[in-house]
Amino acid sequence: MKLAPKRAVVRQSLSDVIVADLRQRILCGDLKEGTLIRQELLAEEYDVSRMPVREALKRLDAEGLVIFQNNRGATVTQHSLDEIAEIFDIRIMLEVDLFQRAIPNMTKKEFAECQTILEAMDDSYQAGNIADWGPLNASYHGKLYEAAGRLLTQELLKRVTMQANRYVSMHIDRLNKRENASHDHHLLLELARKRDVSGAIKQLSDHLVNTKTQVIELVKLTRAG
């Protein structure tokens, strides 16, 4: 009897679990910018050896969420105001291009999937669940642009969006702009359904520029206080 070839089985390592948890804690603001994360304390918290903790911190360093330091641990990345502005400028450039390319190719299936994510986002707004909102926001924007078929651009956007979402989540919660965000997101889908490319990309650009402006003002106030 001939045996079937071995198949790879995806398993989560300890470092995978720690990376996912730490990433979420940073993105939702539980671990604030500038916070020192010590390897020995994390190992104790997660009840593991230092090795998976070290690996997790190195991976988060590669994502730009922490600055890893040998024998010390890591510090949650604190961007300057100019860097935050640059993050949003890159995001605007990539998203507008993707949305413009995607709209003519979007199908009923993609519209329905966007609608489903929107409903989940509205639920997270009402519940005040900021930890859920960030990933849902990224999923929604990603789904809007999927039909563009620009995989490399979408991968670049994922990294930029991860950085921006730290500040966007803070913006939604602290400035109480949930209703504005919900309105903007619903309007983007409505304009896409109408195949109104110029109207849709203008709305998207205005939405992102407005978010950038308010986030930077919030960060200024937070750091000044």
PDB file of C-alpha atoms in Angstrom:
ATOM      1  CA  MET A   1       0.000   0.000   0.000  1.00  0.00           C
ATOM      2  CA  LYS A   2       1.398   3.344  -1.034  1.00  0.00           C
ATOM      3  CA  LEU A   3       1.223   5.970   1.683  1.00  0.00           C
ATOM      4  CA  ALA A   4      -0.131   9.400   0.879  1.00  0.00           C
ATOM      5  CA  PRO A   5       2.479  12.176   0.860  1.00  0.00           C
ATOM      6  CA  LYS A   6       2.855  14.145   4.030  1.00  0.00           C
ATOM      7  CA  ARG A   7       0.736  17.248   4.249  1.00  0.00           C
ATOM      8  CA  ALA A   8       1.636  20.401   6.070  1.00  0.00           C
ATOM      9  CA  VAL A   9      -0.657  21.227   8.977  1.00  0.00           C
ATOM     10  CA  VAL A  10      -0.804  24.828  10.085  1.00  0.00           C
ATOM     11  CA  ARG A  11      -0.335  25.044  13.837  1.00  0.00           C
ATOM     12  CA  GLN A  12      -0.033  28.052  16.051  1.00  0.00           C
ATOM     13  CA  SER A  13       3.246  28.261  17.913  1.00  0.00           C
ATOM     14  CA  LEU A  14       3.568  29.978  21.271  1.00  0.00           C
ATOM     15  CA  SER A  15       5.105  32.986  19.547  1.00  0.00           C
ATOM     16  CA  ASP A  16       2.128  33.145  17.143  1.00  0.00           C
ATOM     17  CA  VAL A  17      -0.284  33.340  20.072  1.00  0.00           C
ATOM     18  CA  ILE A  18       1.798  35.946  21.893  1.00  0.00           C
ATOM     19  CA  VAL A  19       2.240  38.059  18.741  1.00  0.00           C
ATOM     20  CA  ALA A  20      -1.516  38.090  18.113  1.00  0.00           C
ATOM     21  CA  ASP A  21      -2.322  39.041  21.702  1.00  0.00           C
ATOM     22  CA  LEU A  22       0.338  41.745  21.989  1.00  0.00           C
ATOM     23  CA  ARG A  23      -0.582  43.173  18.587  1.00  0.00           C
ATOM     24  CA  GLN A  24      -4.208  43.498  19.657  1.00  0.00           C
ATOM     25  CA  ARG A  25      -3.229  45.093  22.978  1.00  0.00           C
ATOM     26  CA  ILE A  26      -1.153  47.688  21.126  1.00  0.00           C
ATOM     27  CA  LEU A  27      -3.777  48.404  18.459  1.00  0.00           C
ATOM     28  CA  CYS A  28      -6.591  48.889  20.965  1.00  0.00           C
ATOM     29  CA  GLY A  29      -4.430  51.148  23.156  1.00  0.00           C
ATOM     30  CA  ASP A  30      -4.095  48.812  26.133  1.00  0.00           C
ATOM     31  CA  LEU A  31      -0.327  49.065  25.661  1.00  0.00           C
ATOM     32  CA  LYS A  32       0.283  52.751  25.018  1.00  0.00           C
ATOM     33  CA  GLU A  33       3.014  54.307  22.904  1.00  0.00           C
ATOM     34  CA  GLY A  34       6.334  54.487  24.683  1.00  0.00           C
ATOM     35  CA  THR A  35       5.464  51.627  27.064  1.00  0.00           C
ATOM     36  CA  LEU A  36       8.472  49.454  27.930  1.00  0.00           C
ATOM     37  CA  ILE A  37       7.719  45.738  27.498  1.00  0.00           C
ATOM     38  CA  ARG A  38      10.201  43.572  29.410  1.00  0.00           C
ATOM     39  CA  GLN A  39      10.841  40.025  28.242  1.00  0.00           C
ATOM     40  CA  GLU A  40      10.977  38.503  31.719  1.00  0.00           C
ATOM     41  CA  LEU A  41       7.683  40.074  32.771  1.00  0.00           C
ATOM     42  CA  LEU A  42       5.940  38.945  29.592  1.00  0.00           C
ATOM     43  CA  ALA A  43       7.297  35.429  30.007  1.00  0.00           C
ATOM     44  CA  GLU A  44       5.862  35.365  33.511  1.00  0.00           C
ATOM     45  CA  GLU A  45       2.535  36.820  32.353  1.00  0.00           C
ATOM     46  CA  TYR A  46       2.130  34.243  29.570  1.00  0.00           C
ATOM     47  CA  ASP A  47       3.701  31.459  31.654  1.00  0.00           C
ATOM     48  CA  VAL A  48       6.278  30.606  28.982  1.00  0.00           C
ATOM     49  CA  SER A  49      10.038  30.766  28.573  1.00  0.00           C
ATOM     50  CA  ARG A  50      11.683  33.905  27.223  1.00  0.00           C
ATOM     51  CA  MET A  51      12.345  32.350  23.804  1.00  0.00           C
ATOM     52  CA  PRO A  52       8.798  32.641  22.324  1.00  0.00           C
ATOM     53  CA  VAL A  53       8.469  36.096  23.898  1.00  0.00           C
ATOM     54  CA  ARG A  54      11.703  37.209  22.245  1.00  0.00           C
ATOM     55  CA  GLU A  55      10.533  35.838  18.887  1.00  0.00           C
ATOM     56  CA  ALA A  56       7.170  37.593  19.257  1.00  0.00           C
ATOM     57  CA  LEU A  57       8.804  40.938  20.022  1.00  0.00           C
ATOM     58  CA  LYS A  58      11.118  40.611  17.016  1.00  0.00           C
ATOM     59  CA  ARG A  59       8.121  39.999  14.764  1.00  0.00           C
ATOM     60  CA  LEU A  60       6.271  43.004  16.161  1.00  0.00           C
ATOM     61  CA  ASP A  61       9.427  45.047  15.582  1.00  0.00           C
ATOM     62  CA  ALA A  62       9.330  43.980  11.913  1.00  0.00           C
ATOM     63  CA  GLU A  63       5.713  45.191  11.760  1.00  0.00           C
ATOM     64  CA  GLY A  64       6.742  48.550  13.191  1.00  0.00           C
ATOM     65  CA  LEU A  65       4.592  48.234  16.310  1.00  0.00           C
ATOM     66  CA  VAL A  66       7.501  47.989  18.765  1.00  0.00           C
ATOM     67  CA  ILE A  67      11.202  48.796  18.852  1.00  0.00           C
ATOM     68  CA  PHE A  68      13.041  45.662  19.992  1.00  0.00           C
ATOM     69  CA  GLN A  69      16.180  45.975  22.096  1.00  0.00           C
ATOM     70  CA  ASN A  70      18.479  43.053  22.882  1.00  0.00           C
ATOM     71  CA  ASN A  71      18.503  42.007  26.540  1.00  0.00           C
ATOM     72  CA  ARG A  72      15.905  44.637  27.449  1.00  0.00           C
ATOM     73  CA  GLY A  73      12.677  43.830  25.686  1.00  0.00           C
ATOM     74  CA  ALA A  74      10.859  46.333  23.531  1.00  0.00           C
ATOM     75  CA  THR A  75       9.186  49.717  23.569  1.00  0.00           C
ATOM     76  CA  VAL A  76       5.818  50.348  21.947  1.00  0.00           C
ATOM     77  CA  THR A  77       6.549  52.559  18.956  1.00  0.00           C
ATOM     78  CA  GLN A  78       5.792  56.247  19.382  1.00  0.00           C
ATOM     79  CA  HIS A  79       5.543  58.044  16.060  1.00  0.00           C
ATOM     80  CA  SER A  80       6.226  61.739  15.704  1.00  0.00           C
ATOM     81  CA  LEU A  81       3.373  63.922  14.441  1.00  0.00           C
ATOM     82  CA  ASP A  82       5.096  64.139  11.055  1.00  0.00           C
ATOM     83  CA  GLU A  83       5.339  60.349  10.909  1.00  0.00           C
ATOM     84  CA  ILE A  84       1.643  59.965  11.776  1.00  0.00           C
ATOM     85  CA  ALA A  85       0.790  62.430   8.998  1.00  0.00           C
ATOM     86  CA  GLU A  86       2.984  60.447   6.598  1.00  0.00           C
ATOM     87  CA  ILE A  87       1.245  57.180   7.549  1.00  0.00           C
ATOM     88  CA  PHE A  88      -2.126  58.696   6.685  1.00  0.00           C
ATOM     89  CA  ASP A  89      -0.834  60.325   3.493  1.00  0.00           C
ATOM     90  CA  ILE A  90       0.430  56.958   2.241  1.00  0.00           C
ATOM     91  CA  ARG A  91      -2.842  55.321   3.249  1.00  0.00           C
ATOM     92  CA  ILE A  92      -4.875  57.928   1.345  1.00  0.00           C
ATOM     93  CA  MET A  93      -2.756  57.509  -1.782  1.00  0.00           C
ATOM     94  CA  LEU A  94      -3.045  53.715  -1.783  1.00  0.00           C
ATOM     95  CA  GLU A  95      -6.732  53.517  -0.859  1.00  0.00           C
ATOM     96  CA  VAL A  96      -7.942  56.078  -3.396  1.00  0.00           C
ATOM     97  CA  ASP A  97      -6.053  54.286  -6.172  1.00  0.00           C
ATOM     98  CA  LEU A  98      -7.410  50.879  -5.169  1.00  0.00           C
ATOM     99  CA  PHE A  99     -11.009  52.075  -4.789  1.00  0.00           C
ATOM    100  CA  GLN A 100     -10.942  53.772  -8.168  1.00  0.00           C
ATOM    101  CA  ARG A 101      -9.766  50.543  -9.802  1.00  0.00           C
ATOM    102  CA  ALA A 102     -12.129  48.308  -7.824  1.00  0.00           C
ATOM    103  CA  ILE A 103     -15.509  49.983  -8.335  1.00  0.00           C
ATOM    104  CA  PRO A 104     -16.014  49.012 -12.013  1.00  0.00           C
ATOM    105  CA  ASN A 105     -15.236  45.371 -11.141  1.00  0.00           C
ATOM    106  CA  MET A 106     -17.310  44.966  -7.973  1.00  0.00           C
ATOM    107  CA  THR A 107     -20.033  42.309  -8.075  1.00  0.00           C
ATOM    108  CA  LYS A 108     -23.188  41.620  -6.052  1.00  0.00           C
ATOM    109  CA  LYS A 109     -21.154  39.194  -3.944  1.00  0.00           C
ATOM    110  CA  GLU A 110     -18.634  41.862  -2.944  1.00  0.00           C
ATOM    111  CA  PHE A 111     -21.364  44.401  -2.239  1.00  0.00           C
ATOM    112  CA  ALA A 112     -23.121  41.865   0.015  1.00  0.00           C
ATOM    113  CA  GLU A 113     -19.899  41.040   1.859  1.00  0.00           C
ATOM    114  CA  CYS A 114     -19.221  44.754   2.427  1.00  0.00           C
ATOM    115  CA  GLN A 115     -22.760  45.161   3.775  1.00  0.00           C
ATOM    116  CA  THR A 116     -22.260  42.292   6.232  1.00  0.00           C
ATOM    117  CA  ILE A 117     -19.052  43.852   7.571  1.00  0.00           C
ATOM    118  CA  LEU A 118     -20.773  47.249   7.835  1.00  0.00           C
ATOM    119  CA  GLU A 119     -23.515  45.766  10.003  1.00  0.00           C
ATOM    120  CA  ALA A 120     -20.911  44.203  12.302  1.00  0.00           C
ATOM    121  CA  MET A 121     -19.131  47.566  12.492  1.00  0.00           C
ATOM    122  CA  ASP A 122     -22.364  49.324  13.446  1.00  0.00           C
ATOM    123  CA  ASP A 123     -22.860  46.776  16.220  1.00  0.00           C
ATOM    124  CA  SER A 124     -19.320  47.446  17.491  1.00  0.00           C
ATOM    125  CA  TYR A 125     -19.974  51.208  17.472  1.00  0.00           C
ATOM    126  CA  GLN A 126     -23.127  50.792  19.523  1.00  0.00           C
ATOM    127  CA  ALA A 127     -21.415  48.453  21.978  1.00  0.00           C
ATOM    128  CA  GLY A 128     -18.386  50.740  22.255  1.00  0.00           C
ATOM    129  CA  ASN A 129     -16.157  47.768  21.488  1.00  0.00           C
ATOM    130  CA  ILE A 130     -13.069  49.473  20.104  1.00  0.00           C
ATOM    131  CA  ALA A 131     -11.036  46.249  20.104  1.00  0.00           C
ATOM    132  CA  ASP A 132     -13.439  44.758  17.536  1.00  0.00           C
ATOM    133  CA  TRP A 133     -13.811  47.939  15.530  1.00  0.00           C
ATOM    134  CA  GLY A 134     -10.220  48.170  14.297  1.00  0.00           C
ATOM    135  CA  PRO A 135     -10.080  44.760  12.585  1.00  0.00           C
ATOM    136  CA  LEU A 136     -13.599  45.248  11.175  1.00  0.00           C
ATOM    137  CA  ASN A 137     -12.631  48.632   9.754  1.00  0.00           C
ATOM    138  CA  ALA A 138      -9.579  47.111   8.078  1.00  0.00           C
ATOM    139  CA  SER A 139     -11.696  44.222   6.722  1.00  0.00           C
ATOM    140  CA  TYR A 140     -14.284  46.608   5.320  1.00  0.00           C
ATOM    141  CA  HIS A 141     -11.794  48.797   3.499  1.00  0.00           C
ATOM    142  CA  GLY A 142      -9.958  45.702   2.262  1.00  0.00           C
ATOM    143  CA  LYS A 143     -13.182  44.240   0.880  1.00  0.00           C
ATOM    144  CA  LEU A 144     -14.019  47.532  -0.877  1.00  0.00           C
ATOM    145  CA  TYR A 145     -10.720  47.317  -2.766  1.00  0.00           C
ATOM    146  CA  GLU A 146     -10.533  43.566  -3.383  1.00  0.00           C
ATOM    147  CA  ALA A 147     -11.949  43.769  -6.906  1.00  0.00           C
ATOM    148  CA  ALA A 148      -9.037  45.979  -7.957  1.00  0.00           C
ATOM    149  CA  GLY A 149      -6.946  42.819  -8.159  1.00  0.00           C
ATOM    150  CA  ARG A 150      -3.825  44.680  -6.999  1.00  0.00           C
ATOM    151  CA  LEU A 151      -2.411  42.210  -4.514  1.00  0.00           C
ATOM    152  CA  LEU A 152       0.939  43.920  -3.996  1.00  0.00           C
ATOM    153  CA  THR A 153      -0.696  47.281  -3.285  1.00  0.00           C
ATOM    154  CA  GLN A 154      -3.127  45.604  -0.897  1.00  0.00           C
ATOM    155  CA  GLU A 155      -0.253  44.010   1.017  1.00  0.00           C
ATOM    156  CA  LEU A 156       1.462  47.390   1.328  1.00  0.00           C
ATOM    157  CA  LEU A 157      -1.815  48.892   2.531  1.00  0.00           C
ATOM    158  CA  LYS A 158      -2.214  46.250   5.250  1.00  0.00           C
ATOM    159  CA  ARG A 159       0.972  47.390   6.978  1.00  0.00           C
ATOM    160  CA  VAL A 160       0.100  51.074   6.707  1.00  0.00           C
ATOM    161  CA  THR A 161      -3.449  50.404   7.922  1.00  0.00           C
ATOM    162  CA  MET A 162      -2.166  48.515  10.953  1.00  0.00           C
ATOM    163  CA  GLN A 163      -0.126  51.555  11.963  1.00  0.00           C
ATOM    164  CA  ALA A 164      -2.974  53.984  11.273  1.00  0.00           C
ATOM    165  CA  ASN A 165      -5.556  51.919  13.158  1.00  0.00           C
ATOM    166  CA  ARG A 166      -3.757  52.524  16.466  1.00  0.00           C
ATOM    167  CA  TYR A 167      -4.657  56.174  16.106  1.00  0.00           C
ATOM    168  CA  VAL A 168      -7.992  55.691  14.330  1.00  0.00           C
ATOM    169  CA  SER A 169      -9.329  53.580  17.202  1.00  0.00           C
ATOM    170  CA  MET A 170      -8.266  56.311  19.624  1.00  0.00           C
ATOM    171  CA  HIS A 171      -9.960  58.880  17.383  1.00  0.00           C
ATOM    172  CA  ILE A 172     -13.307  57.051  17.282  1.00  0.00           C
ATOM    173  CA  ASP A 173     -13.421  56.408  21.021  1.00  0.00           C
ATOM    174  CA  ARG A 174     -12.114  59.697  22.422  1.00  0.00           C
ATOM    175  CA  LEU A 175     -13.755  62.075  19.952  1.00  0.00           C
ATOM    176  CA  ASN A 176     -17.058  60.183  19.890  1.00  0.00           C
ATOM    177  CA  LYS A 177     -17.177  60.178  16.076  1.00  0.00           C
ATOM    178  CA  ARG A 178     -18.819  56.789  15.664  1.00  0.00           C
ATOM    179  CA  GLU A 179     -21.898  58.150  13.927  1.00  0.00           C
ATOM    180  CA  ASN A 180     -19.789  60.160  11.468  1.00  0.00           C
ATOM    181  CA  ALA A 181     -17.646  57.128  10.660  1.00  0.00           C
ATOM    182  CA  SER A 182     -20.714  54.929  10.171  1.00  0.00           C
ATOM    183  CA  HIS A 183     -22.311  57.499   7.850  1.00  0.00           C
ATOM    184  CA  ASP A 184     -19.127  57.797   5.768  1.00  0.00           C
ATOM    185  CA  HIS A 185     -18.712  54.036   5.449  1.00  0.00           C
ATOM    186  CA  HIS A 186     -22.313  53.490   4.366  1.00  0.00           C
ATOM    187  CA  LEU A 187     -22.017  56.305   1.827  1.00  0.00           C
ATOM    188  CA  LEU A 188     -18.869  54.775   0.320  1.00  0.00           C
ATOM    189  CA  LEU A 189     -20.732  51.544  -0.359  1.00  0.00           C
ATOM    190  CA  GLU A 190     -23.758  53.373  -1.733  1.00  0.00           C
ATOM    191  CA  LEU A 191     -21.636  55.350  -4.200  1.00  0.00           C
ATOM    192  CA  ALA A 192     -19.772  52.201  -5.247  1.00  0.00           C
ATOM    193  CA  ARG A 193     -23.079  50.437  -5.936  1.00  0.00           C
ATOM    194  CA  LYS A 194     -24.052  53.355  -8.176  1.00  0.00           C
ATOM    195  CA  ARG A 195     -20.679  53.038  -9.981  1.00  0.00           C
ATOM    196  CA  ASP A 196     -20.093  56.699  -9.157  1.00  0.00           C
ATOM    197  CA  VAL A 197     -16.304  56.475  -9.279  1.00  0.00           C
ATOM    198  CA  SER A 198     -15.555  60.197  -8.993  1.00  0.00           C
ATOM    199  CA  GLY A 199     -18.046  60.681  -6.156  1.00  0.00           C
ATOM    200  CA  ALA A 200     -16.793  57.607  -4.315  1.00  0.00           C
ATOM    201  CA  ILE A 201     -13.101  58.476  -4.415  1.00  0.00           C
ATOM    202  CA  LYS A 202     -13.857  62.078  -3.384  1.00  0.00           C
ATOM    203  CA  GLN A 203     -15.867  60.798  -0.425  1.00  0.00           C
ATOM    204  CA  LEU A 204     -13.098  58.368   0.504  1.00  0.00           C
ATOM    205  CA  SER A 205     -10.416  61.051   0.262  1.00  0.00           C
ATOM    206  CA  ASP A 206     -12.473  63.493   2.343  1.00  0.00           C
ATOM    207  CA  HIS A 207     -13.165  60.763   4.924  1.00  0.00           C
ATOM    208  CA  LEU A 208      -9.500  59.853   5.286  1.00  0.00           C
ATOM    209  CA  VAL A 209      -8.217  63.450   5.301  1.00  0.00           C
ATOM    210  CA  ASN A 210     -10.767  64.376   7.964  1.00  0.00           C
ATOM    211  CA  THR A 211      -9.737  61.377  10.053  1.00  0.00           C
ATOM    212  CA  LYS A 212      -6.050  62.277   9.668  1.00  0.00           C
ATOM    213  CA  THR A 213      -6.651  65.884  10.778  1.00  0.00           C
ATOM    214  CA  GLN A 214      -8.675  64.937  13.835  1.00  0.00           C
ATOM    215  CA  VAL A 215      -6.339  62.127  14.873  1.00  0.00           C
ATOM    216  CA  ILE A 216      -3.305  64.411  14.763  1.00  0.00           C
ATOM    217  CA  GLU A 217      -5.138  67.021  16.858  1.00  0.00           C
ATOM    218  CA  LEU A 218      -6.079  64.334  19.377  1.00  0.00           C
ATOM    219  CA  VAL A 219      -2.507  63.055  19.617  1.00  0.00           C
ATOM    220  CA  LYS A 220      -1.293  66.634  20.173  1.00  0.00           C
ATOM    221  CA  LEU A 221      -3.776  67.106  23.010  1.00  0.00           C
ATOM    222  CA  THR A 222      -2.985  63.731  24.562  1.00  0.00           C
ATOM    223  CA  ARG A 223       0.763  64.329  24.553  1.00  0.00           C
ATOM    224  CA  ALA A 224       0.393  67.894  25.827  1.00  0.00           C
ATOM    225  CA  GLY A 225      -1.720  66.670  28.761  1.00  0.00           C
TER     226      GLY A 225
END
